[in-house]
C-alpha cells in the first residue's frame, strides 16, 4: 500500500524530528512499544521519559526495556499532565496513544482535560522543529469525548507558532488517526 497506516505514519513524523542525543517523551507508555522505538531513535546518549498512570503498564514497559537491554528510559508512574514536575529541559518530541491500555481495564482511559494540559506543557518544552504526535483512538465512548475536547482546543493554537496536521482515513469510521503538532 502506498499510503502509510496510522502508526507507521506517526513513526515517520517522529523519525524526522528526533536525533541521537535528544530528550523525548512517551506520554502513555502502555506496553512499551513506543518507548522502545523512541529509545532507539535517541540512542544511548539520549533520554526517554515514559509516563503511565497504570502500574501494569509501567511493569510491562519495564520488562520490555530489560529484555532489550535498554537503559536510557526513565519510567514515571504518573499522569502525563504532571510532565513539568519531572522535566524542565528542552524536548524534541512526544507521543501520545490516547484511549485505554489494550487488554486491560477499559474504564481507565486518558481524558481531554489532562491530555490538553500535557500537550500545552509539552509545547512549552518543545524545541523549534520538534513534534508532538497524538494517536487518537475514538472507537469507544470515552475516546469520542476526548477526541471532541482535543479537537476543539487544538484549533485554537496560533498557526504562527504551531503547525497542526491531521492524518486519517476518511472512509473508515472510528479508525484511529494522528494529530501532529510542529513547533515553529
Tab-separated table of N, CA and C in Angstrom:
chain	number	residue	atom	x	y	z
A	1	UNK	N	0.841	-1.184	0.000
A	1	UNK	CA	0.000	0.000	0.000
A	1	UNK	C	0.885	1.245	0.000
A	2	UNK	N	0.548	2.209	-0.800
A	2	UNK	CA	1.342	3.437	-0.907
A	2	UNK	C	1.123	4.369	0.282
A	3	UNK	N	-0.074	4.348	0.839
A	3	UNK	CA	-0.366	5.208	1.984
A	3	UNK	C	0.099	4.527	3.270
A	4	UNK	N	0.777	5.301	4.116
A	4	UNK	CA	1.172	4.761	5.416
A	4	UNK	C	-0.058	4.528	6.278
A	5	UNK	N	-0.075	3.432	6.989
A	5	UNK	CA	-1.079	3.217	8.022
A	5	UNK	C	-0.819	4.242	9.122
A	6	UNK	N	-1.714	4.286	10.086
A	6	UNK	CA	-1.647	5.333	11.117
A	6	UNK	C	-0.371	5.248	11.959
A	7	UNK	N	-0.079	4.105	12.545
A	7	UNK	CA	1.104	4.016	13.407
A	7	UNK	C	2.413	4.180	12.637
A	8	UNK	N	2.564	3.577	11.462
A	8	UNK	CA	3.789	3.861	10.695
A	8	UNK	C	3.934	5.339	10.334
A	9	UNK	N	2.818	6.010	10.038
A	9	UNK	CA	2.889	7.444	9.744
A	9	UNK	C	3.379	8.211	10.972
A	10	UNK	N	2.854	7.868	12.142
A	10	UNK	CA	3.296	8.528	13.379
A	10	UNK	C	4.805	8.355	13.560
A	11	UNK	N	5.310	7.171	13.263
A	11	UNK	CA	6.746	6.923	13.404
A	11	UNK	C	7.566	7.723	12.392
A	12	UNK	N	7.051	7.889	11.191
A	12	UNK	CA	7.743	8.697	10.182
A	12	UNK	C	7.904	10.131	10.694
A	13	UNK	N	6.844	10.679	11.254
A	13	UNK	CA	6.893	12.046	11.781
A	13	UNK	C	7.918	12.140	12.907
A	14	UNK	N	7.891	11.181	13.821
A	14	UNK	CA	8.830	11.196	14.942
A	14	UNK	C	10.278	11.061	14.461
A	15	UNK	N	10.526	10.170	13.510
A	15	UNK	CA	11.889	9.977	12.989
A	15	UNK	C	12.461	11.268	12.420
A	16	UNK	N	11.624	12.070	11.795
A	16	UNK	CA	12.094	13.319	11.183
A	16	UNK	C	12.497	14.363	12.228
A	17	UNK	N	11.935	14.268	13.421
A	17	UNK	CA	12.173	15.293	14.441
A	17	UNK	C	13.210	14.898	15.482
A	18	UNK	N	13.515	13.608	15.591
A	18	UNK	CA	14.358	13.118	16.684
A	18	UNK	C	15.750	12.774	16.172
A	19	UNK	N	16.753	13.231	16.915
A	19	UNK	CA	18.149	12.924	16.619
A	19	UNK	C	18.781	12.194	17.798
A	20	UNK	N	19.879	11.513	17.534
A	20	UNK	CA	20.639	10.867	18.602
A	20	UNK	C	21.010	11.926	19.634
A	21	UNK	N	20.833	11.590	20.897
A	21	UNK	CA	21.167	12.501	21.993
A	21	UNK	C	20.012	13.362	22.477
A	22	UNK	N	18.879	13.312	21.803
A	22	UNK	CA	17.722	14.131	22.182
A	22	UNK	C	17.019	13.597	23.429
A	23	UNK	N	16.175	14.453	23.987
A	23	UNK	CA	15.282	14.089	25.088
A	23	UNK	C	13.872	14.063	24.521
A	24	UNK	N	13.149	12.977	24.780
A	24	UNK	CA	11.805	12.789	24.234
A	24	UNK	C	10.887	12.217	25.306
A	25	UNK	N	9.578	12.251	25.002
A	25	UNK	CA	8.578	11.790	25.964
A	25	UNK	C	7.634	10.800	25.310
A	26	UNK	N	7.413	9.688	25.996
A	26	UNK	CA	6.312	8.785	25.678
A	26	UNK	C	5.261	9.082	26.738
A	27	UNK	N	4.219	9.790	26.355
A	27	UNK	CA	3.227	10.289	27.311
A	27	UNK	C	2.292	9.204	27.833
A	28	UNK	N	2.245	8.069	27.142
A	28	UNK	CA	1.370	6.951	27.521
A	28	UNK	C	2.103	5.656	27.179
A	29	UNK	N	2.983	5.194	28.060
A	29	UNK	CA	3.881	4.107	27.655
A	29	UNK	C	3.186	2.779	27.417
A	30	UNK	N	2.050	2.532	28.022
A	30	UNK	CA	1.303	1.313	27.726
A	30	UNK	C	2.146	0.061	27.853
A	31	UNK	N	2.327	-0.643	26.748
A	31	UNK	CA	3.101	-1.895	26.744
A	31	UNK	C	4.558	-1.679	26.359
A	32	UNK	N	4.944	-0.434	26.110
A	32	UNK	CA	6.342	-0.109	25.874
A	32	UNK	C	6.785	-0.065	24.425
A	33	UNK	N	5.891	-0.263	23.492
A	33	UNK	CA	6.288	-0.265	22.073
A	33	UNK	C	6.913	1.055	21.644
A	34	UNK	N	6.225	2.158	21.913
A	34	UNK	CA	6.764	3.465	21.529
A	34	UNK	C	7.985	3.826	22.361
A	35	UNK	N	8.007	3.389	23.605
A	35	UNK	CA	9.154	3.675	24.466
A	35	UNK	C	10.424	3.082	23.868
A	36	UNK	N	10.347	1.834	23.425
A	36	UNK	CA	11.499	1.180	22.798
A	36	UNK	C	11.880	1.905	21.502
A	37	UNK	N	10.888	2.221	20.697
A	37	UNK	CA	11.132	2.926	19.440
A	37	UNK	C	11.844	4.263	19.692
A	38	UNK	N	11.348	5.038	20.641
A	38	UNK	CA	11.964	6.325	20.962
A	38	UNK	C	13.383	6.140	21.482
A	39	UNK	N	13.583	5.133	22.321
A	39	UNK	CA	14.906	4.854	22.864
A	39	UNK	C	15.914	4.579	21.752
A	40	UNK	N	15.494	3.826	20.755
A	40	UNK	CA	16.376	3.533	19.624
A	40	UNK	C	16.711	4.801	18.846
A	41	UNK	N	15.743	5.695	18.700
A	41	UNK	CA	15.988	6.930	17.953
A	41	UNK	C	16.970	7.864	18.673
A	42	UNK	N	16.838	7.986	19.987
A	42	UNK	CA	17.706	8.917	20.720
A	42	UNK	C	19.067	8.313	21.035
A	43	UNK	N	19.175	6.997	20.970
A	43	UNK	CA	20.442	6.334	21.238
A	43	UNK	C	20.850	6.393	22.695
A	44	UNK	N	21.996	5.821	22.980
A	44	UNK	CA	22.476	5.717	24.363
A	44	UNK	C	22.715	7.072	25.008
A	45	UNK	N	23.008	8.094	24.203
A	45	UNK	CA	23.260	9.428	24.753
A	45	UNK	C	21.989	10.246	24.956
A	46	UNK	N	20.852	9.734	24.490
A	46	UNK	CA	19.583	10.426	24.648
A	46	UNK	C	18.836	9.949	25.877
A	47	UNK	N	17.655	10.522	26.068
A	47	UNK	CA	16.846	10.186	27.236
A	47	UNK	C	15.380	10.132	26.850
A	48	UNK	N	14.698	9.091	27.309
A	48	UNK	CA	13.256	8.955	27.130
A	48	UNK	C	12.608	9.007	28.505
A	49	UNK	N	11.595	9.844	28.639
A	49	UNK	CA	10.752	9.853	29.828
A	49	UNK	C	9.428	9.228	29.425
A	50	UNK	N	9.037	8.157	30.108
A	50	UNK	CA	7.826	7.417	29.752
A	50	UNK	C	6.846	7.451	30.916
A	51	UNK	N	5.654	7.974	30.636
A	51	UNK	CA	4.614	8.136	31.644
A	51	UNK	C	3.498	7.110	31.475
A	52	UNK	N	2.914	6.689	32.574
A	52	UNK	CA	1.642	5.971	32.564
A	52	UNK	C	1.097	5.979	33.986
A	53	UNK	N	-0.219	5.995	34.101
A	53	UNK	CA	-0.858	6.000	35.417
A	53	UNK	C	-1.080	4.591	35.946
A	54	UNK	N	-0.963	3.607	35.086
A	54	UNK	CA	-1.254	2.232	35.489
A	54	UNK	C	0.023	1.457	35.806
A	55	UNK	N	0.025	0.829	36.964
A	55	UNK	CA	1.167	0.024	37.381
A	55	UNK	C	1.451	-1.089	36.379
A	56	UNK	N	0.401	-1.705	35.839
A	56	UNK	CA	0.587	-2.788	34.876
A	56	UNK	C	1.330	-2.292	33.634
A	57	UNK	N	1.054	-1.089	33.197
A	57	UNK	CA	1.746	-0.521	32.031
A	57	UNK	C	3.217	-0.271	32.347
A	58	UNK	N	3.488	0.265	33.512
A	58	UNK	CA	4.875	0.523	33.911
A	58	UNK	C	5.653	-0.794	33.979
A	59	UNK	N	5.026	-1.822	34.547
A	59	UNK	CA	5.703	-3.130	34.653
A	59	UNK	C	5.928	-3.752	33.278
A	60	UNK	N	4.931	-3.687	32.409
A	60	UNK	CA	5.093	-4.256	31.072
A	60	UNK	C	6.202	-3.539	30.306
A	61	UNK	N	6.225	-2.219	30.423
A	61	UNK	CA	7.271	-1.454	29.745
A	61	UNK	C	8.633	-1.763	30.349
A	62	UNK	N	8.718	-1.830	31.660
A	62	UNK	CA	9.989	-2.147	32.326
A	62	UNK	C	10.516	-3.507	31.867
A	63	UNK	N	9.641	-4.491	31.770
A	63	UNK	CA	10.056	-5.821	31.313
A	63	UNK	C	10.546	-5.786	29.873
A	64	UNK	N	9.844	-5.045	29.028
A	64	UNK	CA	10.259	-4.937	27.621
A	64	UNK	C	11.626	-4.249	27.527
A	65	UNK	N	11.842	-3.201	28.302
A	65	UNK	CA	13.121	-2.486	28.283
A	65	UNK	C	14.251	-3.383	28.782
A	66	UNK	N	13.991	-4.105	29.864
A	66	UNK	CA	15.008	-5.009	30.422
A	66	UNK	C	15.379	-6.080	29.404
A	67	UNK	N	14.369	-6.656	28.760
A	67	UNK	CA	14.614	-7.694	27.766
A	67	UNK	C	15.422	-7.193	26.581
A	68	UNK	N	15.277	-5.914	26.267
A	68	UNK	CA	16.009	-5.327	25.137
A	68	UNK	C	17.333	-4.695	25.564
A	69	UNK	N	17.631	-4.707	26.872
A	69	UNK	CA	18.874	-4.113	27.369
A	69	UNK	C	18.906	-2.602	27.274
A	70	UNK	N	17.738	-1.981	27.341
A	70	UNK	CA	17.632	-0.517	27.206
A	70	UNK	C	17.756	0.141	28.575
A	71	UNK	N	18.631	1.158	28.648
A	71	UNK	CA	18.882	1.817	29.926
A	71	UNK	C	18.698	3.330	29.892
A	72	UNK	N	18.253	3.879	28.779
A	72	UNK	CA	18.134	5.334	28.664
A	72	UNK	C	16.698	5.828	28.849
A	73	UNK	N	15.908	5.083	29.617
A	73	UNK	CA	14.498	5.420	29.835
A	73	UNK	C	14.242	5.614	31.321
A	74	UNK	N	13.521	6.675	31.635
A	74	UNK	CA	13.028	6.898	32.985
A	74	UNK	C	11.526	6.652	32.963
A	75	UNK	N	11.087	5.634	33.717
A	75	UNK	CA	9.662	5.323	33.807
A	75	UNK	C	9.044	6.125	34.937
A	76	UNK	N	7.893	6.730	34.651
A	76	UNK	CA	7.223	7.596	35.630
A	76	UNK	C	5.777	7.143	35.780
A	77	UNK	N	5.447	6.627	36.962
A	77	UNK	CA	4.064	6.216	37.225
A	77	UNK	C	3.292	7.441	37.707
A	78	UNK	N	2.821	8.184	36.727
A	78	UNK	CA	2.072	9.414	36.997
A	78	UNK	C	1.403	9.824	35.692
A	79	UNK	N	0.455	10.726	35.789
A	79	UNK	CA	-0.222	11.211	34.604
A	79	UNK	C	0.665	12.137	33.789
A	80	UNK	N	0.492	12.102	32.472
A	80	UNK	CA	1.312	12.953	31.603
A	80	UNK	C	1.085	14.439	31.867
A	81	UNK	N	-0.040	14.782	32.492
A	81	UNK	CA	-0.290	16.183	32.820
A	81	UNK	C	0.666	16.701	33.898
A	82	UNK	N	1.433	15.808	34.508
A	82	UNK	CA	2.421	16.182	35.528
A	82	UNK	C	3.819	16.357	34.936
A	83	UNK	N	3.925	16.464	33.637
A	83	UNK	CA	5.214	16.488	32.948
A	83	UNK	C	6.164	17.536	33.512
A	84	UNK	N	5.674	18.708	33.855
A	84	UNK	CA	6.564	19.765	34.345
A	84	UNK	C	7.111	19.479	35.740
A	85	UNK	N	6.528	18.523	36.439
A	85	UNK	CA	7.063	18.083	37.725
A	85	UNK	C	8.365	17.315	37.527
A	86	UNK	N	8.509	16.664	36.375
A	86	UNK	CA	9.633	15.766	36.128
A	86	UNK	C	10.638	16.283	35.100
A	87	UNK	N	10.211	17.162	34.207
A	87	UNK	CA	11.072	17.595	33.106
A	87	UNK	C	11.044	19.119	33.015
A	88	UNK	N	12.225	19.711	32.925
A	88	UNK	CA	12.278	21.164	32.776
A	88	UNK	C	13.081	21.580	31.547
A	89	UNK	N	13.838	20.667	30.990
A	89	UNK	CA	14.669	20.994	29.838
A	89	UNK	C	13.936	20.809	28.522
A	90	UNK	N	14.636	21.136	27.459
A	90	UNK	CA	14.076	21.074	26.115
A	90	UNK	C	13.875	19.627	25.658
A	91	UNK	N	12.764	19.401	24.958
A	91	UNK	CA	12.488	18.098	24.355
A	91	UNK	C	12.374	18.277	22.843
A	92	UNK	N	12.602	17.197	22.111
A	92	UNK	CA	12.460	17.276	20.655
A	92	UNK	C	11.181	16.626	20.162
A	93	UNK	N	10.557	15.774	20.997
A	93	UNK	CA	9.333	15.118	20.557
A	93	UNK	C	8.607	14.491	21.734
A	94	UNK	N	7.319	14.245	21.494
A	94	UNK	CA	6.487	13.496	22.437
A	94	UNK	C	5.447	12.737	21.630
A	95	UNK	N	5.031	11.599	22.168
A	95	UNK	CA	3.993	10.811	21.507
A	95	UNK	C	2.966	10.372	22.543
A	96	UNK	N	1.710	10.441	22.132
A	96	UNK	CA	0.573	10.005	22.943
A	96	UNK	C	-0.197	8.939	22.165
A	97	UNK	N	-0.596	7.879	22.824
A	97	UNK	CA	-1.587	6.937	22.292
A	97	UNK	C	-2.768	7.051	23.231
A	98	UNK	N	-3.799	7.737	22.783
A	98	UNK	CA	-4.929	8.060	23.655
A	98	UNK	C	-5.950	6.928	23.684
A	99	UNK	N	-6.631	6.834	24.801
A	99	UNK	CA	-7.640	5.791	24.958
A	99	UNK	C	-7.340	4.964	26.184
A	100	UNK	N	-7.429	3.642	26.031
A	100	UNK	CA	-7.170	2.733	27.144
A	100	UNK	C	-6.081	1.744	26.749
A	101	UNK	N	-5.495	1.120	27.751
A	101	UNK	CA	-4.450	0.129	27.534
A	101	UNK	C	-5.080	-1.153	27.009
A	102	UNK	N	-4.731	-1.567	25.799
A	102	UNK	CA	-5.318	-2.798	25.251
A	102	UNK	C	-5.107	-3.993	26.184
A	103	UNK	N	-6.161	-4.759	26.365
A	103	UNK	CA	-6.092	-5.941	27.218
A	103	UNK	C	-6.219	-5.641	28.691
A	104	UNK	N	-6.541	-4.393	29.031
A	104	UNK	CA	-6.653	-4.040	30.438
A	104	UNK	C	-8.025	-3.412	30.707
A	105	UNK	N	-8.172	-2.781	31.843
A	105	UNK	CA	-9.432	-2.196	32.274
A	105	UNK	C	-9.804	-1.024	31.370
A	106	UNK	N	-10.906	-1.150	30.623
A	106	UNK	CA	-11.324	-0.099	29.691
A	106	UNK	C	-11.941	1.102	30.406
A	107	UNK	N	-12.090	1.005	31.706
A	107	UNK	CA	-12.595	2.144	32.475
A	107	UNK	C	-11.489	3.182	32.670
A	108	UNK	N	-10.252	2.726	32.718
A	108	UNK	CA	-9.109	3.627	32.883
A	108	UNK	C	-8.702	4.109	31.493
A	109	UNK	N	-8.998	5.384	31.216
A	109	UNK	CA	-8.697	5.966	29.914
A	109	UNK	C	-8.030	7.323	30.089
A	110	UNK	N	-7.410	7.776	29.020
A	110	UNK	CA	-6.943	9.155	29.001
A	110	UNK	C	-8.178	10.047	28.874
A	111	UNK	N	-8.030	11.317	29.207
A	111	UNK	CA	-9.173	12.228	29.064
A	111	UNK	C	-8.708	13.583	28.547
A	112	UNK	N	-9.630	14.283	27.951
A	112	UNK	CA	-9.312	15.531	27.268
A	112	UNK	C	-8.643	16.589	28.126
A	113	UNK	N	-9.098	16.763	29.353
A	113	UNK	CA	-8.531	17.825	30.194
A	113	UNK	C	-7.072	17.571	30.537
A	114	UNK	N	-6.761	16.355	30.982
A	114	UNK	CA	-5.379	16.076	31.359
A	114	UNK	C	-4.484	15.975	30.122
A	115	UNK	N	-5.025	15.434	29.040
A	115	UNK	CA	-4.239	15.359	27.810
A	115	UNK	C	-3.934	16.758	27.298
A	116	UNK	N	-4.924	17.643	27.305
A	116	UNK	CA	-4.687	19.000	26.820
A	116	UNK	C	-3.652	19.725	27.675
A	117	UNK	N	-3.739	19.586	29.004
A	117	UNK	CA	-2.734	20.206	29.878
A	117	UNK	C	-1.344	19.684	29.520
A	118	UNK	N	-1.236	18.376	29.307
A	118	UNK	CA	0.056	17.795	28.952
A	118	UNK	C	0.562	18.339	27.623
A	119	UNK	N	-0.318	18.451	26.638
A	119	UNK	CA	0.083	18.969	25.324
A	119	UNK	C	0.602	20.404	25.463
A	120	UNK	N	-0.129	21.236	26.166
A	120	UNK	CA	0.289	22.636	26.346
A	120	UNK	C	1.631	22.712	27.081
A	121	UNK	N	1.771	21.918	28.137
A	121	UNK	CA	3.029	21.931	28.893
A	121	UNK	C	4.186	21.404	28.051
A	122	UNK	N	3.933	20.368	27.258
A	122	UNK	CA	4.995	19.832	26.411
A	122	UNK	C	5.356	20.802	25.292
A	123	UNK	N	4.371	21.535	24.785
A	123	UNK	CA	4.673	22.574	23.795
A	123	UNK	C	5.631	23.612	24.372
A	124	UNK	N	5.492	23.903	25.669
A	124	UNK	CA	6.385	24.889	26.299
A	124	UNK	C	7.823	24.360	26.391
A	125	UNK	N	8.001	23.043	26.400
A	125	UNK	CA	9.326	22.427	26.459
A	125	UNK	C	9.896	22.124	25.075
A	126	UNK	N	9.033	22.091	24.073
A	126	UNK	CA	9.396	21.619	22.741
A	126	UNK	C	10.325	22.601	22.025
A	127	UNK	N	11.382	22.063	21.431
A	127	UNK	CA	12.298	22.908	20.655
A	127	UNK	C	11.648	23.263	19.321
A	128	UNK	N	12.121	24.302	18.695
A	128	UNK	CA	11.641	24.673	17.368
A	128	UNK	C	11.951	23.520	16.415
A	129	UNK	N	10.963	23.109	15.646
A	129	UNK	CA	11.095	21.966	14.758
A	129	UNK	C	10.733	20.649	15.409
A	130	UNK	N	10.477	20.687	16.708
A	130	UNK	CA	10.070	19.489	17.429
A	130	UNK	C	8.606	19.176	17.184
A	131	UNK	N	8.217	17.933	17.487
A	131	UNK	CA	6.849	17.496	17.215
A	131	UNK	C	6.215	16.817	18.422
A	132	UNK	N	4.896	16.936	18.454
A	132	UNK	CA	4.067	16.161	19.378
A	132	UNK	C	3.090	15.399	18.507
A	133	UNK	N	3.050	14.089	18.691
A	133	UNK	CA	2.177	13.233	17.905
A	133	UNK	C	1.126	12.621	18.830
A	134	UNK	N	-0.134	12.851	18.480
A	134	UNK	CA	-1.237	12.253	19.229
A	134	UNK	C	-1.918	11.222	18.331
A	135	UNK	N	-1.946	9.973	18.772
A	135	UNK	CA	-2.705	8.947	18.079
A	135	UNK	C	-4.027	8.840	18.817
A	136	UNK	N	-5.097	9.230	18.128
A	136	UNK	CA	-6.426	9.337	18.730
A	136	UNK	C	-7.217	8.060	18.452
A	137	UNK	N	-7.492	7.316	19.509
A	137	UNK	CA	-8.344	6.129	19.411
A	137	UNK	C	-9.723	6.536	19.931
A	138	UNK	N	-10.688	6.595	19.052
A	138	UNK	CA	-12.006	7.112	19.417
A	138	UNK	C	-13.125	6.114	19.131
A	139	UNK	N	-12.805	4.843	19.135
A	139	UNK	CA	-13.799	3.811	18.877
A	139	UNK	C	-14.559	3.377	20.119
A	140	UNK	N	-14.438	4.119	21.200
A	140	UNK	CA	-15.157	3.849	22.449
A	140	UNK	C	-15.696	5.175	22.974
A	141	UNK	N	-16.645	5.131	23.880
A	141	UNK	CA	-17.340	6.349	24.304
A	141	UNK	C	-16.399	7.397	24.901
A	142	UNK	N	-15.510	6.989	25.807
A	142	UNK	CA	-14.582	7.949	26.407
A	142	UNK	C	-13.657	8.543	25.342
A	143	UNK	N	-13.294	7.742	24.349
A	143	UNK	CA	-12.444	8.228	23.265
A	143	UNK	C	-13.124	9.285	22.416
A	144	UNK	N	-14.428	9.120	22.205
A	144	UNK	CA	-15.194	10.114	21.439
A	144	UNK	C	-15.231	11.452	22.180
A	145	UNK	N	-15.409	11.383	23.488
A	145	UNK	CA	-15.437	12.600	24.306
A	145	UNK	C	-14.065	13.276	24.269
A	146	UNK	N	-13.012	12.490	24.464
A	146	UNK	CA	-11.663	13.057	24.455
A	146	UNK	C	-11.335	13.657	23.094
A	147	UNK	N	-11.670	12.954	22.025
A	147	UNK	CA	-11.434	13.455	20.672
A	147	UNK	C	-12.074	14.825	20.493
A	148	UNK	N	-13.335	14.963	20.896
A	148	UNK	CA	-14.040	16.238	20.739
A	148	UNK	C	-13.355	17.351	21.534
A	149	UNK	N	-12.933	17.036	22.756
A	149	UNK	CA	-12.265	18.040	23.595
A	149	UNK	C	-10.925	18.467	22.992
A	150	UNK	N	-10.152	17.506	22.543
A	150	UNK	CA	-8.837	17.824	21.971
A	150	UNK	C	-8.998	18.623	20.679
A	151	UNK	N	-9.881	18.176	19.810
A	151	UNK	CA	-10.061	18.880	18.532
A	151	UNK	C	-10.542	20.309	18.736
A	152	UNK	N	-11.429	20.531	19.694
A	152	UNK	CA	-11.927	21.885	19.949
A	152	UNK	C	-10.802	22.798	20.423
A	153	UNK	N	-9.914	22.268	21.238
A	153	UNK	CA	-8.838	23.082	21.787
A	153	UNK	C	-7.668	23.240	20.815
A	154	UNK	N	-7.377	22.210	20.076
A	154	UNK	CA	-6.190	22.231	19.214
A	154	UNK	C	-6.324	23.265	18.105
A	155	UNK	N	-7.553	23.530	17.691
A	155	UNK	CA	-7.777	24.522	16.638
A	155	UNK	C	-7.516	25.942	17.125
A	156	UNK	N	-7.358	26.122	18.435
A	156	UNK	CA	-7.079	27.450	18.983
A	156	UNK	C	-5.588	27.781	18.983
A	157	UNK	N	-4.747	26.809	18.658
A	157	UNK	CA	-3.309	27.073	18.651
A	157	UNK	C	-2.956	28.063	17.545
A	158	UNK	N	-2.094	28.995	17.875
A	158	UNK	CA	-1.674	30.042	16.941
A	158	UNK	C	-0.844	29.419	15.813
A	159	UNK	N	-1.301	29.522	14.565
A	159	UNK	CA	-0.563	28.907	13.455
A	159	UNK	C	0.803	29.545	13.190
A	160	UNK	N	1.049	30.711	13.726
A	160	UNK	CA	2.375	31.296	13.564
A	160	UNK	C	3.379	30.664	14.530
A	161	UNK	N	2.878	29.908	15.512
A	161	UNK	CA	3.735	29.246	16.489
A	161	UNK	C	3.736	27.729	16.362
A	162	UNK	N	2.608	27.171	15.916
A	162	UNK	CA	2.454	25.718	15.877
A	162	UNK	C	1.685	25.302	14.629
A	163	UNK	N	2.283	24.409	13.852
A	163	UNK	CA	1.577	23.797	12.720
A	163	UNK	C	0.817	22.587	13.267
A	164	UNK	N	-0.393	22.360	12.784
A	164	UNK	CA	-1.194	21.220	13.221
A	164	UNK	C	-1.669	20.464	11.988
A	165	UNK	N	-1.368	19.170	11.962
A	165	UNK	CA	-1.749	18.315	10.845
A	165	UNK	C	-2.616	17.178	11.353
A	166	UNK	N	-3.601	16.802	10.551
A	166	UNK	CA	-4.450	15.653	10.880
A	166	UNK	C	-4.296	14.639	9.755
A	167	UNK	N	-3.995	13.389	10.104
A	167	UNK	CA	-3.795	12.323	9.127
A	167	UNK	C	-4.748	11.191	9.469
A	168	UNK	N	-5.667	10.923	8.532
A	168	UNK	CA	-6.651	9.878	8.817
A	168	UNK	C	-7.221	9.296	7.539
A	169	UNK	N	-7.794	8.143	7.693
A	169	UNK	CA	-8.530	7.502	6.609
A	169	UNK	C	-9.991	7.904	6.760
A	170	UNK	N	-10.500	8.685	5.840
A	170	UNK	CA	-11.841	9.252	5.944
A	170	UNK	C	-12.962	8.240	5.730
A	171	UNK	N	-12.672	7.128	5.112
A	171	UNK	CA	-13.722	6.156	4.832
A	171	UNK	C	-13.712	4.966	5.791
A	172	UNK	N	-13.094	5.155	6.965
A	172	UNK	CA	-13.081	4.107	7.995
A	172	UNK	C	-13.586	4.713	9.302
A	173	UNK	N	-14.845	4.481	9.591
A	173	UNK	CA	-15.453	5.027	10.807
A	173	UNK	C	-14.751	4.502	12.056
A	174	UNK	N	-14.521	5.380	12.983
A	174	UNK	CA	-13.924	5.073	14.286
A	174	UNK	C	-12.488	4.561	14.216
A	175	UNK	N	-11.858	4.617	13.049
A	175	UNK	CA	-10.448	4.212	12.956
A	175	UNK	C	-9.575	5.261	13.641
A	176	UNK	N	-8.502	4.842	14.281
A	176	UNK	CA	-7.605	5.824	14.892
A	176	UNK	C	-7.014	6.744	13.830
A	177	UNK	N	-6.587	7.908	14.275
A	177	UNK	CA	-5.942	8.863	13.376
A	177	UNK	C	-4.888	9.638	14.153
A	178	UNK	N	-4.090	10.399	13.414
A	178	UNK	CA	-2.984	11.141	14.015
A	178	UNK	C	-3.254	12.641	13.920
A	179	UNK	N	-2.962	13.320	15.015
A	179	UNK	CA	-2.823	14.766	15.006
A	179	UNK	C	-1.360	15.030	15.374
A	180	UNK	N	-0.658	15.733	14.501
A	180	UNK	CA	0.752	16.040	14.739
A	180	UNK	C	0.919	17.546	14.840
A	181	UNK	N	1.689	17.970	15.828
A	181	UNK	CA	1.978	19.388	16.046
A	181	UNK	C	3.468	19.602	15.852
A	182	UNK	N	3.830	20.660	15.156
A	182	UNK	CA	5.226	21.024	14.995
A	182	UNK	C	5.410	22.462	15.448
A	183	UNK	N	6.378	22.653	16.331
A	183	UNK	CA	6.656	23.998	16.844
A	183	UNK	C	7.469	24.774	15.820
A	184	UNK	N	6.999	25.991	15.513
A	184	UNK	CA	7.685	26.854	14.545
A	184	UNK	C	8.658	27.792	15.240
